[in-house]
Amino acid sequence: MKKKLKSRAVAGVGTMDGHYGPYGGQYVAETLMPALEELTSAFERYWYDVQFQKEFRGYLEDYIGRPSPLYFAERLTDYCGGAEIWLKREDLNHTGAHKVNNTLGQALLAKRMGKRRLIAETGAGMHGVATATVAALFGMTCEVFMGEEDIRRQAPNVGRMEMLGAKVIPVSSGSATLKDAMNEALRNWVATVCDTFYVIGTVAGPHPYPMMVREFQSVIGVECREQLLRKTGGLPDEVIACVGGGSNAMGIFAGFMEDAGVRLVGVEAAGAGMETGRHAASICGGEVGVLHGNKTYLLQDEDGQVKITHSISAGLDYPGVGPEHAWLHDSGRAEYVAINDEEAIEAFQALCRYEGIIPALESAHAVASAMQRASKMKRGDRVVVNLSGRGDKDMQSVQEYLAEKECER
Amino acid sequence: MNRIDQVFEACRKSGRTVLIPFITAGDPSLEVTERVILELVRNGADIIELGVPFSDPMADGPTIQEACERALQSGTRLKDILLLVARLRGQGVQTPFVLFSYFNMIHHYGVEKLARDCQGVGMDAWLTVDVPVEEVGEIKPSLDAHGLHWIALVAPTTPEDRLEKILKQAGGFIYYITVTGVTGARTTLPTDVAQHLRLIRGHTDIPVAAGFGISSADMVRGLRGQADAVVVGSKIIKTLQGESTIDAGIHAVGHLVKSLSDACEG
């Protein structure tokens, strides 16, 4: 069974100890190490367990509504005038994003490990909602750590979490965003590790999280490959996804990793612009560092202090990135680009107007990059975008941004 | 011989519990830190743990988080902390120093370069909060090459087989984390502390320090005989902050450390 995981690892690098080239690892306090060992062995045991798979697949289908559709965005394609743009509709999942694929998997593990209390960090709130959802589904208690700035800009999701029975704990330290929420969740976990399962929402954190979250999310890429082959008889030229921590990107990349002809493109948040320094593009603008349990690209100052990031999208507003992405970048298997706030908003509006789909601001970064790239490709080429979430939560942010732009004019 | 080993040898002979105060370097400025260190030394500190301020102190409670914020606000940099240690050695301070840091600060400075510079200024050990035994291979060769100890952490959650693995890499002293949680002053310790300390001492001759939550002379007295050393951190930081002037704060820290030091004698 270990062989199978290894074969999925990139460029022949084994991931059973959680290292991706020089990245990854387990940089956490000793108190947490036994819990990570327990989690690793539970994951390795149950991920290949027929009964676990049956239950997991059952919920994916009947509860989340998988497979999610792969949709040809014909009017957007015509508008861009180049390659075909296909959308993998993770926004149509129950709870409105890809996040629930992973929280379902982790909650099923928690159940088997006898842990009845879930904690999570959240940025945009989608992971928090997805965790609150599975906690309700399995009768577990749930506490979600969320930065005060994010509570403000993603208010609808706070209401949803509370409605689902979760307790939202505001975090005011640092920049009061995702990174600080993760610090606080880790502090809570250190004190409650004996009865609590920490549901990390992205492919970052200490091993086994990057590997485990990728595996739970790989259903996106596996489905997508089959769907595109069935609909078009071919593979895409490019697969494009936004990258904050990078779980939706790893999920869709996983299905195409061994198709050497398929370019994998990760889209980071350039915020106010790379040149301003006010961004959240760890790979495009960071250096190697260690935060939240893993070694990866990290936005930091000249002393090694972690920088305050900026993005209009709360879900991408994070100074690190999953270690496997760092390695995919170095090895050249994937390419990483950055899209700024303005470009993301334009793509957000374009998808609304041309396709009747309101995307999450995170996903709008991927759409923006896809539109730019497709317009430079030839007709008949194909790009697939992971539309990782829906944008109901972002109405306030977008309206505020547009009003501000209007004032500037 | 490493200064830390000398201290433990001397205290073992005299029957004293080794007192290890922790302070965040640069809280609220490095000038104050220098005066606080001299006050600690005067009042009986046997070893001093110097915390490197970090933007994201994930294993720390509110007291040390706030100390980090104050230190960063005053522009504290790792290289200036090293210069401070060099200056203190120049003044004849012989107390061993343990550099307490999150790994990103070390990684960013450069592991080998920092180990070399630490040796150069007269630092004696590193305590790396987020480098468990699984990742210690990344720093151990440099520490060994420059005569620095790796102070290993052991937690209440550490099982016996892990303990064996950790002890193989450890030097100086073992830091036993008395509570399952983050740093911060507490009024009582969990009841299983004595049992865990006994277990560790049954596996090694390396001295064992108890830390996290220890805040009073009574708690120190309670640990005598069970631990070779005690670490007191958040309580000192709070005491320094608790007075209306810096001078009064430093004086209060001296008073506190004196009482802790007396308790270390029995």
XYZ file of C-alpha atoms in Angstrom:
675
model
C 0.000 0.000 0.000
C 2.900 2.319 0.665
C 4.051 1.767 -2.888
C 0.876 3.205 -4.293
C 1.297 6.498 -2.467
C 4.896 6.677 -3.504
C 4.037 6.183 -7.146
C 1.770 9.200 -7.010
C 4.528 11.343 -5.615
C 6.108 13.830 -7.919
C 9.247 13.102 -9.882
C 9.955 9.964 -7.917
C 10.289 11.698 -4.576
C 8.887 9.580 -1.764
C 6.401 11.291 0.465
C 5.892 8.676 3.127
C 7.852 10.784 5.582
C 6.272 13.933 4.255
C 9.196 15.410 2.353
C 8.807 16.824 -1.147
C 12.350 17.412 -2.260
C 13.652 19.808 0.409
C 10.115 20.867 1.399
C 7.482 19.616 3.816
C 8.474 17.870 7.031
C 7.118 18.063 10.565
C 8.231 21.286 12.218
C 5.960 21.308 15.255
C 6.233 21.265 19.036
C 7.041 17.904 20.585
C 3.623 17.828 22.278
C 1.953 17.374 18.885
C 4.322 14.794 17.422
C 2.651 11.701 18.919
C -0.703 12.940 17.579
C 0.788 13.348 14.104
C 2.212 9.827 14.286
C -1.202 8.496 15.304
C -2.857 10.403 12.466
C -0.338 9.199 9.900
C -0.856 5.576 10.787
C -4.639 6.003 10.883
C -4.619 7.593 7.437
C -2.360 4.926 5.947
C -4.550 2.236 7.402
C -7.977 3.570 6.462
C -7.251 5.177 3.102
C -6.805 1.669 1.663
C -9.553 0.152 3.728
C -12.458 -1.022 1.572
C -15.058 -0.101 4.164
C -13.619 3.405 4.597
C -13.488 3.964 0.849
C -17.056 2.747 0.492
C -18.281 5.138 3.132
C -16.199 8.040 1.778
C -17.348 7.492 -1.816
C -20.932 7.059 -0.626
C -20.979 10.459 1.068
C -19.176 12.087 -1.868
C -21.961 10.910 -4.138
C -25.102 11.159 -2.038
C -24.258 13.984 0.344
C -21.882 16.245 -1.563
C -23.421 15.553 -4.967
C -20.364 14.266 -6.809
C -19.263 13.985 -9.469
C -19.284 17.718 -9.962
C -19.962 18.692 -13.573
C -17.296 19.636 -16.079
C -18.819 22.492 -18.046
C -17.763 24.008 -21.350
C -17.923 27.798 -20.949
C -18.792 28.563 -24.530
C -19.624 32.274 -24.256
C -16.542 32.992 -22.152
C -14.490 31.070 -24.722
C -15.937 33.171 -27.553
C -15.295 36.341 -25.564
C -11.623 35.431 -25.069
C -11.260 34.209 -28.630
C -8.781 31.366 -28.234
C -8.598 28.057 -26.431
C -11.745 26.359 -25.124
C -12.334 27.151 -21.445
C -13.778 24.316 -19.367
C -14.879 24.744 -15.776
C -14.695 22.000 -13.156
C -17.709 22.969 -11.087
C -16.596 22.450 -7.490
C -18.793 25.447 -6.692
C -21.780 23.147 -7.119
C -20.730 20.845 -4.289
C -22.791 20.868 -1.107
C -21.521 23.843 0.966
C -20.372 25.579 -2.217
C -16.690 24.721 -2.571
C -14.156 21.923 -2.909
C -13.338 22.130 0.806
C -15.940 19.577 1.853
C -14.202 16.707 -0.014
C -11.395 17.015 2.512
C -13.398 17.738 5.667
C -15.537 14.680 4.929
C -12.424 12.506 4.679
C -10.901 13.912 7.857
C -14.142 13.633 9.833
C -14.488 9.980 8.812
C -10.940 9.441 10.080
C -11.728 11.316 13.308
C -14.742 9.067 13.824
C -12.621 5.944 13.485
C -9.963 7.393 15.801
C -12.604 8.102 18.459
C -12.135 11.883 18.421
C -15.414 13.708 18.932
C -14.195 17.303 18.830
C -13.125 18.982 15.594
C -11.212 22.244 15.355
C -10.334 24.142 12.199
C -8.845 27.374 10.941
C -10.572 29.268 8.204
C -9.846 32.233 5.961
C -12.701 32.784 3.548
C -14.889 30.676 5.791
C -15.512 27.926 3.256
C -13.329 25.428 5.109
C -14.958 26.484 8.372
C -18.406 25.900 6.913
C -17.311 22.567 5.458
C -15.932 21.482 8.839
C -19.027 22.668 10.700
C -21.098 20.716 8.176
C -19.399 17.367 8.692
C -19.339 17.925 12.464
C -23.129 18.249 12.350
C -23.385 15.256 10.033
C -21.466 13.000 12.425
C -22.656 14.511 15.715
C -19.312 16.040 16.680
C -18.552 19.361 18.343
C -16.766 21.967 16.273
C -14.792 25.133 16.952
C -13.495 27.281 14.124
C -10.717 29.863 14.489
C -11.117 32.855 12.219
C -9.278 36.161 11.973
C -11.310 39.243 12.912
C -10.572 40.833 9.540
C -11.939 37.740 7.790
C -14.987 37.645 10.078
C -15.733 41.142 8.836
C -15.254 40.505 5.131
C -16.803 37.025 5.022
C -19.722 37.629 7.382
C -22.215 35.329 5.603
C -20.016 32.320 6.309
C -19.817 33.169 10.012
C -23.608 32.992 10.142
C -23.592 29.661 8.318
C -21.063 28.108 10.696
C -23.053 29.217 13.727
C -26.291 27.961 12.195
C -24.622 24.568 11.747
C -23.811 24.478 15.456
C -20.132 25.438 15.340
C -18.509 28.006 17.597
C -16.561 30.671 15.733
C -13.614 31.962 17.742
C -12.343 35.390 16.655
C -8.568 35.804 16.397
C -7.200 39.319 16.798
C -3.443 38.686 16.881
C -1.099 39.616 14.010
C -2.918 40.529 10.820
C -6.158 38.899 12.072
C -6.341 36.705 8.955
C -5.776 33.066 7.997
C -2.176 32.741 9.243
C -3.155 33.984 12.701
C -6.199 31.724 12.769
C -3.870 28.792 12.089
C -1.514 29.882 14.900
C -4.441 29.963 17.302
C -5.808 26.615 16.113
C -2.362 25.065 16.685
C -2.210 26.587 20.190
C -5.616 25.166 20.962
C -4.632 21.766 19.572
C -1.485 21.625 21.734
C -3.737 21.960 24.777
C -6.480 19.582 23.646
C -4.608 17.063 21.540
C -5.808 14.034 23.489
C -9.465 14.317 22.441
C -9.373 16.726 19.501
C -8.898 16.252 15.761
C -7.426 19.260 13.953
C -9.023 19.475 10.501
C -6.505 21.424 8.404
C -8.129 22.854 5.294
C -5.240 22.914 2.890
C -2.238 20.964 1.618
C 0.042 22.698 4.132
C 0.880 22.025 7.774
C 2.998 19.177 9.132
C 3.030 15.714 7.537
C 0.672 13.896 7.017
C -1.635 16.824 6.238
C -0.220 17.837 2.823
C -0.341 14.248 1.609
C -3.674 13.426 3.235
C -5.481 16.537 2.022
C -4.155 15.995 -1.508
C -5.461 12.418 -1.465
C -8.912 13.491 -0.245
C -9.026 16.237 -2.894
C -7.623 14.102 -5.726
C -11.177 13.068 -6.575
C -11.438 16.417 -8.396
C -8.643 15.660 -10.840
C -9.514 12.007 -11.318
C -13.128 12.880 -12.189
C -12.093 15.794 -14.362
C -9.726 13.720 -16.495
C -12.389 11.080 -17.118
C -15.033 13.689 -17.906
C -12.902 15.567 -20.404
C -11.810 12.366 -22.137
C -15.431 11.316 -22.404
C -16.648 14.678 -23.698
C -13.799 15.540 -26.054
C -11.745 12.401 -26.497
C -8.616 14.242 -25.407
C -6.681 15.714 -22.537
C -6.448 19.438 -21.780
C -3.450 21.539 -22.767
C -3.526 23.327 -19.440
C -5.074 22.809 -16.016
C -5.381 26.037 -14.056
C -6.226 26.527 -10.383
C -5.807 29.203 -7.741
C -3.269 28.625 -4.967
C -3.453 29.980 -1.443
C -2.362 26.968 0.558
C -3.188 25.085 -2.601
C -5.678 22.282 -1.879
C -7.988 22.764 -4.849
C -4.958 23.020 -7.128
C -3.355 19.850 -5.732
C -6.726 18.126 -6.039
C -7.102 18.830 -9.737
C -3.357 18.518 -10.525
C -3.359 15.043 -8.971
C -5.443 13.708 -11.855
C -2.999 14.942 -14.504
C 0.362 14.597 -12.747
C 1.550 11.788 -14.991
C 0.252 13.316 -18.229
C 3.489 15.040 -19.180
C 1.813 16.964 -21.995
C -0.632 18.694 -19.662
C 0.707 21.981 -18.291
C -0.225 22.582 -14.667
C -0.668 26.236 -13.742
C -1.077 27.530 -10.190
C -2.383 31.062 -9.769
C -1.304 33.031 -6.729
C -2.728 36.318 -5.450
C -0.747 39.385 -6.550
C -2.965 41.592 -4.364
C -2.280 45.274 -5.000
C 0.471 44.232 -7.439
C 3.731 42.292 -7.060
C 5.728 45.526 -7.323
C 3.923 47.023 -4.292
C 4.954 44.208 -1.966
C 1.308 44.008 -0.882
C 0.469 40.551 -2.148
C 0.134 36.912 -1.080
C 2.163 35.189 -3.811
C 4.514 32.932 -1.834
C 6.090 31.085 -4.765
C 6.283 34.068 -7.111
C 7.557 36.456 -4.434
C 8.784 34.536 -1.380
C 11.828 32.696 -0.070
C 12.189 29.268 1.502
C 11.166 29.248 5.151
C 9.358 27.264 7.834
C 5.889 28.049 9.116
C 2.974 26.031 10.473
C 4.850 22.772 10.495
C 6.318 22.692 7.005
C 9.199 24.022 4.983
C 8.047 25.838 1.887
C 8.089 29.175 0.097
C 7.202 31.862 2.594
C 6.677 35.601 2.465
C 9.088 36.999 5.033
C 11.132 40.104 5.681
C 14.919 40.399 5.670
C 15.063 39.094 9.258
C 12.850 36.048 8.738
C 9.713 37.549 10.294
C 6.582 36.461 8.450
C 5.111 39.265 6.380
C 1.575 40.560 6.511
C -0.008 39.525 3.220
C -2.642 41.206 1.144
C -5.304 39.891 -1.187
C -8.897 40.842 -1.821
C -9.563 37.139 -1.492
C -9.491 35.965 2.116
C -8.842 32.381 1.063
C -5.610 33.282 -0.737
C -4.454 35.741 1.930
C -1.782 33.452 3.379
C 2.039 33.860 3.478
C 2.911 30.205 2.825
C 1.968 27.530 0.317
C 1.711 23.745 0.413
C 5.147 22.073 0.243
C 4.240 19.913 -2.736
C 3.560 23.077 -4.743
C 6.993 24.395 -3.748
C 8.483 21.210 -5.129
C 6.299 21.174 -8.283
C 7.615 24.660 -8.924
C 11.283 23.785 -8.419
C 11.025 20.599 -10.445
C 9.329 22.482 -13.269
C 6.292 20.185 -13.362
C 3.978 23.090 -12.610
C 4.153 26.778 -13.397
C 3.086 29.491 -10.956
C 1.795 32.902 -11.941
C 0.119 35.740 -10.052
C -3.117 37.650 -10.674
C -3.830 40.924 -8.891
C -7.022 42.132 -7.212
C -8.136 44.158 -10.209
C -7.699 41.318 -12.704
C -9.528 38.955 -10.363
C -12.477 41.353 -10.058
C -12.652 41.728 -13.844
C -12.728 37.956 -14.269
C -15.319 37.709 -11.493
C -17.556 40.103 -13.429
C -16.889 38.426 -16.776
C -17.932 35.021 -15.461
C -21.081 36.549 -13.967
C -22.044 38.320 -17.194
C -21.036 35.740 -19.797
C -21.858 32.499 -18.027
C -24.279 33.344 -15.235
C -21.881 31.950 -12.661
C -20.807 33.956 -9.605
C -17.396 32.539 -8.659
C -15.573 32.788 -5.358
C -12.937 35.540 -5.441
C -10.313 32.835 -4.955
C -11.499 30.962 -8.045
C -11.772 34.259 -9.952
C -7.962 34.426 -9.838
C -7.792 31.143 -11.746
C -10.491 32.323 -14.178
C -8.522 35.539 -14.833
C -5.372 33.626 -15.648
C -7.310 31.189 -17.832
C -8.872 34.065 -19.793
C -5.470 35.660 -20.407
C -3.825 32.411 -21.381
C -6.718 31.105 -23.501
C -6.759 34.290 -25.554
C -3.141 33.639 -26.550
C -3.765 29.992 -27.433
C -5.278 28.683 -30.623
C -8.823 27.582 -31.228
C -9.241 23.929 -30.414
C -6.752 24.047 -27.535
C -8.315 23.385 -24.172
C -7.809 24.803 -20.710
C -9.563 23.445 -17.652
C -10.135 25.770 -14.704
C -10.914 24.469 -11.259
C -13.850 26.642 -10.259
C -13.198 25.848 -6.621
C -16.062 27.738 -5.026
C -19.057 29.974 -5.432
C -19.053 33.686 -4.721
C -22.117 34.388 -2.570
C -19.783 35.089 0.357
C -17.903 37.733 -1.637
C -20.707 40.122 -2.570
C -19.697 42.624 0.111
C -15.985 42.537 -0.774
C -16.673 43.024 -4.473
C -19.162 45.838 -3.901
C -16.730 47.605 -1.542
C -13.937 47.250 -4.091
C -16.035 48.574 -6.954
C -17.321 51.491 -4.866
C -13.757 52.410 -3.940
C -12.687 52.299 -7.602
C -15.665 54.483 -8.479
C -14.561 57.053 -5.882
C -10.992 57.037 -7.260
C -12.394 57.908 -10.667
C 33.420 21.598 28.742
C 30.186 23.410 27.858
C 29.242 26.009 30.500
C 25.855 24.302 30.933
C 27.511 21.030 31.939
C 29.724 22.891 34.412
C 26.687 24.502 36.042
C 24.855 21.209 36.423
C 27.946 19.522 37.829
C 28.471 22.259 40.404
C 24.794 22.330 41.434
C 24.631 18.545 41.668
C 27.539 18.645 44.125
C 25.985 21.402 46.236
C 22.459 20.001 46.099
C 21.026 23.065 44.388
C 18.210 22.971 41.836
C 19.354 24.838 38.730
C 17.340 27.998 38.107
C 16.723 28.893 34.453
C 14.868 32.167 33.860
C 13.498 32.811 30.365
C 13.106 36.242 28.846
C 12.233 37.414 25.356
C 15.210 39.320 23.996
C 14.301 42.890 23.117
C 11.217 43.074 25.350
C 10.685 45.974 25.392
C 14.149 46.803 24.004
C 17.598 45.205 23.938
C 18.920 47.910 26.289
C 16.405 46.821 28.905
C 17.161 43.164 28.190
C 20.823 43.791 28.994
C 19.927 45.313 32.356
C 17.437 42.505 33.078
C 20.073 39.853 32.353
C 22.525 41.482 34.762
C 19.754 41.597 37.382
C 18.971 37.907 36.793
C 22.634 36.987 37.186
C 22.988 39.056 40.379
C 19.964 37.340 41.934
C 20.901 33.744 41.311
C 20.046 32.747 37.730
C 22.180 29.711 36.901
C 21.390 29.531 33.160
C 19.468 32.053 31.029
C 17.148 31.219 28.164
C 17.027 34.047 25.633
C 13.940 33.967 23.429
C 14.283 35.213 19.864
C 11.148 37.245 19.064
C 9.130 35.797 16.171
C 6.073 37.081 14.345
C 4.227 33.772 14.773
C 5.021 32.180 18.141
C 2.734 29.173 17.742
C 3.715 27.369 20.953
C 3.390 30.401 23.191
C 0.535 31.759 25.259
C -0.510 35.436 25.398
C 2.307 36.628 27.730
C 5.170 35.588 25.451
C 3.169 36.481 22.308
C 2.903 40.041 23.621
C 6.575 40.078 24.606
C 7.430 39.092 21.008
C 5.264 41.919 19.679
C 6.980 44.480 21.934
C 10.407 43.187 20.961
C 9.609 43.336 17.253
C 8.166 46.820 17.634
C 11.493 47.995 19.041
C 13.231 46.506 16.000
C 14.968 43.577 17.702
C 17.061 41.524 15.275
C 18.760 38.183 15.812
C 22.203 39.566 14.995
C 21.775 42.244 17.677
C 20.856 39.558 20.213
C 24.165 37.861 19.417
C 26.009 41.160 19.863
C 24.348 41.579 23.258
C 25.635 38.183 24.367
C 29.119 39.088 23.142
C 28.965 42.338 25.118
C 27.866 40.521 28.283
C 30.700 38.012 27.928
C 33.009 41.022 27.544
C 31.728 42.293 30.890
C 32.673 38.997 32.490
C 29.219 37.362 32.634
C 29.844 33.598 32.802
C 26.200 32.441 32.997
C 25.348 29.962 30.215
C 22.928 31.194 27.543
C 20.391 29.066 25.682
C 19.080 30.526 22.432
C 15.358 29.754 22.362
C 13.951 30.138 18.851
C 11.371 29.129 16.285
C 13.102 27.467 13.383
C 12.314 30.026 10.686
C 14.546 32.585 12.379
C 17.419 30.105 12.419
C 16.770 28.851 8.895
C 16.651 32.372 7.540
C 19.900 33.379 9.252
C 21.483 30.137 8.046
C 21.901 27.124 10.346
C 25.678 26.776 9.982
C 26.314 30.520 10.064
C 24.223 30.961 13.208
C 25.898 28.033 14.961
C 29.300 29.506 14.133
C 28.270 32.982 15.281
C 26.727 31.576 18.469
C 29.974 29.853 19.303
C 31.808 33.064 18.504
C 29.814 35.203 20.944
C 29.683 32.622 23.721
C 26.216 31.093 23.400
C 25.969 27.565 24.793
C 22.925 25.813 23.347
C 19.858 26.033 21.139
C 16.312 25.191 22.090
C 14.295 24.941 18.896
C 10.610 24.911 19.724
C 9.418 23.552 16.385
C 12.246 21.195 15.486
C 11.314 17.752 16.830
C 13.754 14.840 16.730
C 12.478 13.959 13.222
C 13.996 17.154 11.806
C 16.987 17.601 14.110
C 19.373 16.188 11.503
C 19.134 19.552 9.825
C 20.816 21.355 12.723
C 22.685 18.736 14.763
C 25.879 18.574 12.657
C 26.338 22.346 12.929
C 25.646 22.347 16.670
C 28.141 19.526 17.223
C 30.752 21.246 15.108
C 30.490 24.389 17.189
C 30.253 22.926 20.674
C 26.591 23.802 21.205
C 24.025 21.561 22.876
C 20.610 20.775 21.411
C 18.175 21.113 24.306
C 15.504 18.532 23.588
C 11.871 18.931 24.566
C 9.881 16.084 26.057
C 6.115 16.443 26.509
C 3.512 14.699 28.660
C 2.307 13.135 25.399
C 5.733 11.686 24.496
C 5.626 7.874 24.675
C 8.604 5.886 25.979
C 9.909 4.718 22.588
C 10.005 8.306 21.320
C 11.750 9.361 24.512
C 14.573 6.921 23.720
C 14.921 8.397 20.232
C 15.017 11.946 21.609
C 17.542 11.174 24.357
C 20.032 9.904 21.768
C 20.251 13.412 20.284
C 19.956 15.508 23.428
C 22.670 17.335 25.307
C 22.967 19.839 28.166
C 19.619 19.161 29.749
C 16.227 17.734 28.831
C 13.384 20.241 28.929
C 10.264 18.530 30.224
C 7.117 20.436 29.263
C 4.992 20.027 32.374
C 1.646 20.847 30.768
C -0.127 19.750 27.614
C -0.524 23.255 26.253
C 1.202 26.518 25.443
C 3.529 28.586 27.634
C 2.060 30.745 30.389
C 2.154 31.219 34.158
C -0.104 28.826 36.096
C -0.748 28.416 39.816
C -0.627 24.627 39.924
C 0.955 21.889 37.836
C -0.655 18.654 36.648
C -0.462 15.802 39.158
C 1.450 13.525 36.790
C 4.568 15.728 36.611
C 6.546 13.774 39.241
C 5.764 10.492 37.520
C 6.920 11.775 34.102
C 10.102 13.284 35.530
C 10.886 9.964 37.222
C 10.375 8.145 33.943
C 12.754 10.436 32.055
C 15.415 10.297 34.753
C 15.142 6.514 34.677
C 16.245 6.602 31.036
C 19.129 9.079 31.147
C 21.876 10.726 33.150
C 21.367 14.024 31.326
C 19.856 16.518 33.794
C 16.128 17.193 33.462
C 14.529 20.642 33.697
C 10.830 21.239 34.279
C 9.265 24.176 32.471
C 5.903 25.704 31.401
C 3.562 27.130 33.984
C 6.026 27.450 36.900
C 5.429 30.808 38.590
C 6.311 30.790 42.304
C 8.906 29.814 44.896
C 6.412 27.313 46.324
C 6.098 25.577 42.971
C 9.896 25.475 42.705
C 10.154 23.938 46.170
C 7.551 21.383 45.146
C 9.752 20.289 42.240
C 12.960 19.981 44.235
C 14.286 16.459 44.116
C 12.028 15.649 41.158
C 13.761 17.857 38.588
C 17.384 18.946 38.275
C 16.317 22.382 37.066
C 13.305 24.656 36.752
C 12.480 27.115 33.980
C 10.451 30.235 34.768
C 9.401 32.425 31.843
C 5.991 34.070 31.577
C 5.995 35.050 35.264
C 9.235 37.013 34.797
C 7.904 38.752 31.686
C 4.702 39.678 33.520
C 6.660 40.968 36.500
C 8.829 43.158 34.286
C 5.689 44.585 32.687
C 3.717 44.873 35.920
C 5.401 48.037 37.243
C 4.910 51.618 36.159
C 8.564 52.212 35.276
C 11.291 50.069 33.716
C 13.499 50.568 36.795
C 10.769 49.333 39.102
C 10.092 46.400 36.735
C 13.738 45.335 36.746
C 13.855 45.670 40.523
C 10.725 43.505 40.862
C 12.246 40.859 38.561
C 15.343 40.804 40.766
C 13.194 40.308 43.839
C 11.235 37.483 42.188
C 14.352 35.693 40.954
C 15.963 35.983 44.382
C 12.976 34.245 45.957
C 13.048 31.536 43.258
C 16.784 31.113 43.744
C 16.357 30.727 47.506
C 13.746 28.066 46.839
C 16.288 26.268 44.629
C 18.555 25.906 47.660
C 15.830 24.112 49.586
